[in-house]
C-alpha cells in the first residue's frame, strides 16, 4: 500500500508504506477510483506511478495498492476477433464515453472441447503442444509451460477454470498469462525465406517483406500510411493479424471497427475478423495506454507464433507511441536528448522490432507506420526505425498529392529481403531477371525525370525519350494500384509475374522497332494496344490470367507490323 | 456556504502556489480566487503534499499574497441552453453584451474520450458552396477538416463566408474566436449573424482563457449536436494562438519543452480538442469541426500544423501566391486533402476529383518547366495543360464574393475545363464520364 503525495497529469508520486516493496513495472491501483497504473521509478520510500487513465479528481492522501504483477494479458481461445484497448481490456465498453476504472480484461468464456495430443507419462519439452481447442475454425494449441513429465491429461469438455493437464507440478489451463513487456523466448530462430504476400505489387515484387521480417512505412500526414496499413492487413497471407491503432484518429478507428468484421478473408472465405485481434487506442484516449498498446499487440502475436502460426503485426503509428514515451518522460522530469525524446528512444524502438522473427515454429512479422514530423525522414524516430527494420517503404508527398497510390517512392524505398525470398518467387517464373530489369529501368527513369523536370521531355534525344516512356509505363501500369478497385486492389504473385512479363515484352518490342526502323518514339508508344496494357491490371482478373497471353500476342502483332 | 482560504505562498503571473495544509483539493478542480472585490476562476493543475498549483483563468493584475481561494469540489463547467443561439459569449459562458453569466445547465468542459465503438463513421457530405471544397475536398458531417492559413491572407473573409454559407435552418454554426486582435473580432462579430453562437477570447485575454475557449465552445456545440440532434459545424479560429498560449502556460509551469518550446504533450492536448468532432451511434446530430490555424512562417512542418495534420482528417491549405493572383478562396489544392471524402461521395465524384487532381499536378510541373525553358519550347499537349491550369484557377477555384455554387455547377465547370485536354490524357475518367462531358 501507499498514498498519493503528488499528481501532475498522468504521473503520480506515491509514498510507500513500510514493508511494501514494489518493483519496476508492477501494476498499481491508484486512488478511490482505482485507476490502473504502472510503477516506472522507485526511490527510497517513494514510487512514481504512470497512470493509464485520466487523473482528474485524484487527491493527495488517497490510497494506492500494488497488486503484485506486471502489466499482463490473459491469452486463450476466443481472443481472435476481439477488440482490446491498450491495457488489454475488452471493448466495447458500454456507454458512449470511456469511463475510468472500468472494463474487464479478456478471459475465455464458455466451455471448450480439448483434444489431447500427448499421453500421461510422456515427457514433453517446454513449448511442446499438449493438445488443441478448436473454436470458430481455428486451432488454439495448448503448450506445455515446462519440460517435464505429463502427469495427467485427458480429452473432453473443460471450463477455462479447470486444468486440462498437469505437467510436472504445474497445472495447465486453456489460457495463459503473459507479461507484455517481456519478449517470448528467441530460441529456435531460423533464416527468413518465405515472402509475406500482400497483393501490393510495389511491395511484393519490388520491395518484399519476408515472414518474420520487419518493415517501416514512413510518411508525412496525407501520404496514405493508414490506407496502406489497412490494405496490408486485409490482404496479407498471415495466419493471424494483430492490428494496433496506436493514438490514431477516432473516426479512422471506427472505420476499422466497422470495416474489418465485414471483410472476407481472401484465403478462407470466412470473416477476416476471425483471425484478427484489434487493439484500439485513439489519440484522445489516455497517453500511457498508448505507450503500452504496442507491447500488448506484440505479446498477442508471440502467443500465436509459439503455436506455430505466422502472425503479422501492423502498428499505426509507432511515432504516436514514441511521442507518448516523450510525453511521459517529460512529466517525470527526465532530461531529454534530441527533439525532446528520452535517451532510451533507440533501444526502445529496437526492443519492439527485435521481437519480429521467423522460428522453427511460427513467425512474427512487424510492419510499423512512422509519422515523421513535417515528413522529415531524418528525425529521430524514423532514423532509428530505419536501423532496426529490413524493409523501408518510403511514402512520398509528391506522389500522394498527384493521387498516385500507393505513394511508395520507388527510389527511396528498399528491402533486404529480396535476396532471401527470390527462390520462392523463381518457382513461379522469371522473377529475378524481371525484377532486376524493372529496378534498373526505374533507376534510369529517375535520372531522366530530373532532366525532364529541368529541360522538358522534348529536349531528350529519341533513345532517351524511349527509356523515359518505358519508365512511365512501369509506373502507371504496374506500380500504381487502386485500393478501391475490386480487381486491382489485390494481385496474386502469378499475376504480378505475368504483368511484368507483358511490360518487358512491350519494352523489348519498342527498342527493336526503334532500332530497326527509327520510327519516332511518340508514334511507337502511342499505339492503342498500349492503353490496353495500361488497363490490364483492372481488366484481367485472377480467374482469367490466360488473357495476358492474348495481350502478348496482340502486342507482337502490332509491332511486327512496323517491321514488315 | 462559501468558504475562503488564505495561504498563498507565491505568485507567478497566472500561477498561484497555494499552501495546502488542511484542504485537500482534487487534481483538475475548479477554484475561485478573490482579491480587491473581484472573483476570478482558476483550475488546480498540480497537487502535492505541501502545495497546490492553481492556474488563474482570468486577469491576474493586482493580485497579492493576501488573495483568498475558494474550492468548489467540482471540475470546470460551462452553462448550456437552447437560448444561446444568436448570442456571443466569453470563455466562461458570460454574455459579451451584459457580462453576466448565462443561466443554463452546467456541464463539464473537459470531457472523457468518445468510445470508438459508439462512433458512427462519417459519410454524409456538407455542401459549403465552394468548388475547391465540394468538388475536390468534400467536408463530411462529423469530420474535422482544418484550414492551414498563411499570414497576409484575409482568412477572416473565408471564415465569414464559410460560416454564413454552411449555416442553414438545419445546421447550426458555432464559432470560437481564439486570441484574435480586437479589430478582427469586431469585424467578425459584425458580419456573422443568424443561426450562430460565438465565443470570444481576444488576444488581450489571458492565455488560460484562450486555452479554455475551444473546450467551452465544444461543450456547447456537443449539447446541440448530441442532445438536441442538430448538425453543428464548429469553427475554431485561430488554433495557432491556442498553441502559443499553451506554450506560454507550460513554460511558466517550468515543464520540459518538446519541439520548438511547445509542450511535449501538445499532441494529446490537441487530440482532446479535435477528437470531440464526430457522430455518435443512435444520436441524430453531428459535430463537424473546422479548426483554422495560421502556419508560422508559412511552414507546414511547424509543430502546430504538423501535429494538427496527424489528428485531423485532411486539411485545406491556403497559399499567398494564389491570394496575390486574386484567386478567392486561395486554396492550394495540391496540398489539400479530405480523408473522409472517398466514402462520402459517389464513384463519378471520386473519378472527377482524381482526374482534376492529376491534371492540375501535371499543370504545375509544366508551369515550372515553362518558366525554365520558355513556353514556346513546350510540346502541344503541354501547352494545353498550361491553358487548363490557368483557367482552372480562374474559373474553378476562384469564386465571386458571396457566390454559393451548387455541386452540379461545380461538376459542369470542372468537366468543361477537362475537355480542354486531349481524351487520351483523361486516364482517371471512365467512358461514360467522357460522354457526360460531351453532352
PDB file of C-alpha atoms in Angstrom, chain B residues 219-371:
ATOM      1  CA  UNK B 219     -19.138  21.710 -24.826  1.00  0.00           C
ATOM      2  CA  UNK B 220     -21.951  23.964 -26.015  1.00  0.00           C
ATOM      3  CA  UNK B 221     -21.691  22.535 -29.547  1.00  0.00           C
ATOM      4  CA  UNK B 222     -21.886  18.970 -28.163  1.00  0.00           C
ATOM      5  CA  UNK B 223     -25.059  19.898 -26.299  1.00  0.00           C
ATOM      6  CA  UNK B 224     -26.734  20.911 -29.559  1.00  0.00           C
ATOM      7  CA  UNK B 225     -25.272  18.045 -31.591  1.00  0.00           C
ATOM      8  CA  UNK B 226     -25.750  15.123 -29.251  1.00  0.00           C
ATOM      9  CA  UNK B 227     -28.640  16.234 -27.058  1.00  0.00           C
ATOM     10  CA  UNK B 228     -30.701  18.327 -29.451  1.00  0.00           C
ATOM     11  CA  UNK B 229     -29.949  16.380 -32.650  1.00  0.00           C
ATOM     12  CA  UNK B 230     -28.666  19.364 -34.609  1.00  0.00           C
ATOM     13  CA  UNK B 231     -25.963  19.246 -37.299  1.00  0.00           C
ATOM     14  CA  UNK B 232     -23.367  21.547 -35.786  1.00  0.00           C
ATOM     15  CA  UNK B 233     -20.292  22.928 -37.528  1.00  0.00           C
ATOM     16  CA  UNK B 234     -17.678  24.354 -35.165  1.00  0.00           C
ATOM     17  CA  UNK B 235     -15.079  26.767 -36.498  1.00  0.00           C
ATOM     18  CA  UNK B 236     -12.118  27.398 -34.170  1.00  0.00           C
ATOM     19  CA  UNK B 237     -10.164  30.435 -35.260  1.00  0.00           C
ATOM     20  CA  UNK B 238      -7.149  30.614 -34.673  1.00  0.00           C
ATOM     21  CA  UNK B 239      -5.640  27.423 -33.172  1.00  0.00           C
ATOM     22  CA  UNK B 240      -2.119  28.832 -33.538  1.00  0.00           C
ATOM     23  CA  UNK B 241      -2.982  31.335 -30.828  1.00  0.00           C
ATOM     24  CA  UNK B 242      -4.277  28.459 -28.743  1.00  0.00           C
ATOM     25  CA  UNK B 243      -0.983  26.575 -29.040  1.00  0.00           C
ATOM     26  CA  UNK B 244       1.039  29.674 -28.274  1.00  0.00           C
ATOM     27  CA  UNK B 245      -0.992  30.241 -25.122  1.00  0.00           C
ATOM     28  CA  UNK B 246      -0.470  26.622 -24.187  1.00  0.00           C
ATOM     29  CA  UNK B 247       3.270  27.037 -24.651  1.00  0.00           C
ATOM     30  CA  UNK B 248       3.264  30.158 -22.535  1.00  0.00           C
ATOM     31  CA  UNK B 249       1.487  28.415 -19.689  1.00  0.00           C
ATOM     32  CA  UNK B 250       3.668  25.342 -19.964  1.00  0.00           C
ATOM     33  CA  UNK B 251       6.823  27.399 -19.762  1.00  0.00           C
ATOM     34  CA  UNK B 252       5.507  29.208 -16.666  1.00  0.00           C
ATOM     35  CA  UNK B 253       4.967  25.805 -15.101  1.00  0.00           C
ATOM     36  CA  UNK B 254       8.590  25.035 -15.898  1.00  0.00           C
ATOM     37  CA  UNK B 255       7.699  21.918 -17.870  1.00  0.00           C
ATOM     38  CA  UNK B 256      10.291  20.284 -20.072  1.00  0.00           C
ATOM     39  CA  UNK B 257       9.547  21.504 -23.588  1.00  0.00           C
ATOM     40  CA  UNK B 258       9.231  19.396 -26.729  1.00  0.00           C
ATOM     41  CA  UNK B 259       9.683  20.714 -30.257  1.00  0.00           C
ATOM     42  CA  UNK B 260      10.154  24.492 -30.608  1.00  0.00           C
ATOM     43  CA  UNK B 261       9.301  25.026 -26.977  1.00  0.00           C
ATOM     44  CA  UNK B 262       5.785  23.658 -27.310  1.00  0.00           C
ATOM     45  CA  UNK B 263       4.904  21.223 -24.528  1.00  0.00           C
ATOM     46  CA  UNK B 264       5.666  17.572 -25.178  1.00  0.00           C
ATOM     47  CA  UNK B 265       2.022  16.726 -24.521  1.00  0.00           C
ATOM     48  CA  UNK B 266       0.673  19.034 -27.223  1.00  0.00           C
ATOM     49  CA  UNK B 267      -0.339  16.088 -29.412  1.00  0.00           C
ATOM     50  CA  UNK B 268      -2.506  14.609 -26.654  1.00  0.00           C
ATOM     51  CA  UNK B 269      -3.829  18.039 -25.767  1.00  0.00           C
ATOM     52  CA  UNK B 270      -4.840  18.886 -29.344  1.00  0.00           C
ATOM     53  CA  UNK B 271      -6.337  15.416 -29.731  1.00  0.00           C
ATOM     54  CA  UNK B 272      -8.566  16.050 -26.719  1.00  0.00           C
ATOM     55  CA  UNK B 273      -9.993  19.009 -28.643  1.00  0.00           C
ATOM     56  CA  UNK B 274     -10.112  17.718 -32.196  1.00  0.00           C
ATOM     57  CA  UNK B 275     -11.424  14.286 -31.288  1.00  0.00           C
ATOM     58  CA  UNK B 276     -14.602  15.848 -29.952  1.00  0.00           C
ATOM     59  CA  UNK B 277     -15.845  16.011 -33.535  1.00  0.00           C
ATOM     60  CA  UNK B 278     -17.822  13.063 -34.789  1.00  0.00           C
ATOM     61  CA  UNK B 279     -21.097  11.192 -34.905  1.00  0.00           C
ATOM     62  CA  UNK B 280     -22.419   9.064 -32.068  1.00  0.00           C
ATOM     63  CA  UNK B 281     -24.470   5.950 -32.667  1.00  0.00           C
ATOM     64  CA  UNK B 282     -28.157   6.371 -32.113  1.00  0.00           C
ATOM     65  CA  UNK B 283     -27.941  10.160 -31.991  1.00  0.00           C
ATOM     66  CA  UNK B 284     -29.331  12.369 -34.711  1.00  0.00           C
ATOM     67  CA  UNK B 285     -26.967  15.302 -34.682  1.00  0.00           C
ATOM     68  CA  UNK B 286     -23.359  15.642 -35.755  1.00  0.00           C
ATOM     69  CA  UNK B 287     -20.357  17.681 -34.753  1.00  0.00           C
ATOM     70  CA  UNK B 288     -18.150  18.794 -37.624  1.00  0.00           C
ATOM     71  CA  UNK B 289     -15.047  20.802 -36.883  1.00  0.00           C
ATOM     72  CA  UNK B 290     -13.084  23.299 -38.948  1.00  0.00           C
ATOM     73  CA  UNK B 291     -10.078  24.400 -36.913  1.00  0.00           C
ATOM     74  CA  UNK B 292      -8.333  27.335 -38.566  1.00  0.00           C
ATOM     75  CA  UNK B 293      -4.648  27.880 -37.871  1.00  0.00           C
ATOM     76  CA  UNK B 294      -2.045  30.207 -39.293  1.00  0.00           C
ATOM     77  CA  UNK B 295       1.148  28.394 -40.244  1.00  0.00           C
ATOM     78  CA  UNK B 296       4.070  30.221 -38.619  1.00  0.00           C
ATOM     79  CA  UNK B 297       6.373  31.360 -41.462  1.00  0.00           C
ATOM     80  CA  UNK B 298       4.065  29.511 -43.897  1.00  0.00           C
ATOM     81  CA  UNK B 299       5.760  26.369 -42.653  1.00  0.00           C
ATOM     82  CA  UNK B 300       3.531  23.304 -42.899  1.00  0.00           C
ATOM     83  CA  UNK B 301       6.119  21.276 -40.984  1.00  0.00           C
ATOM     84  CA  UNK B 302       5.921  23.550 -37.933  1.00  0.00           C
ATOM     85  CA  UNK B 303       4.688  21.577 -34.884  1.00  0.00           C
ATOM     86  CA  UNK B 304       1.256  23.261 -34.854  1.00  0.00           C
ATOM     87  CA  UNK B 305       0.123  22.327 -38.396  1.00  0.00           C
ATOM     88  CA  UNK B 306       2.120  19.114 -38.216  1.00  0.00           C
ATOM     89  CA  UNK B 307       0.505  17.735 -35.062  1.00  0.00           C
ATOM     90  CA  UNK B 308      -2.874  19.009 -36.208  1.00  0.00           C
ATOM     91  CA  UNK B 309      -2.471  17.200 -39.525  1.00  0.00           C
ATOM     92  CA  UNK B 310      -1.870  13.927 -37.730  1.00  0.00           C
ATOM     93  CA  UNK B 311      -5.087  14.163 -35.741  1.00  0.00           C
ATOM     94  CA  UNK B 312      -7.482  15.747 -38.202  1.00  0.00           C
ATOM     95  CA  UNK B 313      -8.914  14.102 -41.280  1.00  0.00           C
ATOM     96  CA  UNK B 314      -7.251  16.134 -44.005  1.00  0.00           C
ATOM     97  CA  UNK B 315      -6.542  19.811 -44.456  1.00  0.00           C
ATOM     98  CA  UNK B 316      -7.252  22.809 -46.690  1.00  0.00           C
ATOM     99  CA  UNK B 317      -4.069  24.762 -47.273  1.00  0.00           C
ATOM    100  CA  UNK B 318      -4.117  28.430 -48.274  1.00  0.00           C
ATOM    101  CA  UNK B 319      -1.466  29.981 -50.480  1.00  0.00           C
ATOM    102  CA  UNK B 320      -0.253  33.544 -50.559  1.00  0.00           C
ATOM    103  CA  UNK B 321       0.696  33.417 -54.236  1.00  0.00           C
ATOM    104  CA  UNK B 322      -2.827  32.488 -55.206  1.00  0.00           C
ATOM    105  CA  UNK B 323      -4.094  35.268 -52.985  1.00  0.00           C
ATOM    106  CA  UNK B 324      -1.930  37.749 -54.837  1.00  0.00           C
ATOM    107  CA  UNK B 325      -3.246  36.418 -58.142  1.00  0.00           C
ATOM    108  CA  UNK B 326      -6.643  37.326 -56.707  1.00  0.00           C
ATOM    109  CA  UNK B 327      -7.853  33.746 -56.553  1.00  0.00           C
ATOM    110  CA  UNK B 328     -10.529  33.534 -53.851  1.00  0.00           C
ATOM    111  CA  UNK B 329     -10.502  31.408 -51.779  1.00  0.00           C
ATOM    112  CA  UNK B 330      -6.747  30.920 -52.265  1.00  0.00           C
ATOM    113  CA  UNK B 331      -6.832  27.159 -51.606  1.00  0.00           C
ATOM    114  CA  UNK B 332      -3.771  25.273 -52.804  1.00  0.00           C
ATOM    115  CA  UNK B 333      -5.450  22.029 -53.775  1.00  0.00           C
ATOM    116  CA  UNK B 334      -2.252  20.052 -54.218  1.00  0.00           C
ATOM    117  CA  UNK B 335      -1.535  20.327 -50.515  1.00  0.00           C
ATOM    118  CA  UNK B 336      -5.167  19.906 -49.540  1.00  0.00           C
ATOM    119  CA  UNK B 337      -6.931  16.668 -48.784  1.00  0.00           C
ATOM    120  CA  UNK B 338     -10.166  15.378 -47.345  1.00  0.00           C
ATOM    121  CA  UNK B 339      -9.564  11.927 -45.947  1.00  0.00           C
ATOM    122  CA  UNK B 340     -13.182  11.052 -45.460  1.00  0.00           C
ATOM    123  CA  UNK B 341     -14.280  12.100 -48.919  1.00  0.00           C
ATOM    124  CA  UNK B 342     -13.934   8.732 -50.658  1.00  0.00           C
ATOM    125  CA  UNK B 343     -16.636   7.074 -48.601  1.00  0.00           C
ATOM    126  CA  UNK B 344     -18.957  10.050 -48.695  1.00  0.00           C
ATOM    127  CA  UNK B 345     -19.290  10.608 -52.453  1.00  0.00           C
ATOM    128  CA  UNK B 346     -20.267   8.533 -55.474  1.00  0.00           C
ATOM    129  CA  UNK B 347     -17.846   6.896 -57.919  1.00  0.00           C
ATOM    130  CA  UNK B 348     -18.209   9.640 -60.503  1.00  0.00           C
ATOM    131  CA  UNK B 349     -17.343  12.306 -57.966  1.00  0.00           C
ATOM    132  CA  UNK B 350     -14.252  10.325 -56.922  1.00  0.00           C
ATOM    133  CA  UNK B 351     -13.052   9.957 -60.503  1.00  0.00           C
ATOM    134  CA  UNK B 352     -13.834  13.613 -61.219  1.00  0.00           C
ATOM    135  CA  UNK B 353     -11.736  14.781 -58.285  1.00  0.00           C
ATOM    136  CA  UNK B 354      -8.929  12.365 -59.016  1.00  0.00           C
ATOM    137  CA  UNK B 355      -8.764  13.489 -62.671  1.00  0.00           C
ATOM    138  CA  UNK B 356      -8.735  17.169 -61.768  1.00  0.00           C
ATOM    139  CA  UNK B 357      -6.005  16.486 -59.234  1.00  0.00           C
ATOM    140  CA  UNK B 358      -3.818  14.611 -61.726  1.00  0.00           C
ATOM    141  CA  UNK B 359      -4.348  17.262 -64.388  1.00  0.00           C
ATOM    142  CA  UNK B 360      -3.594  20.128 -62.032  1.00  0.00           C
ATOM    143  CA  UNK B 361      -0.464  18.367 -60.744  1.00  0.00           C
ATOM    144  CA  UNK B 362       0.684  17.948 -64.335  1.00  0.00           C
ATOM    145  CA  UNK B 363      -0.057  21.636 -64.972  1.00  0.00           C
ATOM    146  CA  UNK B 364       2.168  22.606 -62.063  1.00  0.00           C
ATOM    147  CA  UNK B 365       5.077  20.574 -63.488  1.00  0.00           C
ATOM    148  CA  UNK B 366       4.552  22.066 -66.946  1.00  0.00           C
ATOM    149  CA  UNK B 367       4.331  25.546 -65.475  1.00  0.00           C
ATOM    150  CA  UNK B 368       7.650  25.070 -63.711  1.00  0.00           C
ATOM    151  CA  UNK B 369       9.195  23.749 -66.897  1.00  0.00           C
ATOM    152  CA  UNK B 370       7.821  26.657 -68.928  1.00  0.00           C
ATOM    153  CA  UNK B 371       9.466  29.106 -66.570  1.00  0.00           C
TER     154      UNK B 371
END
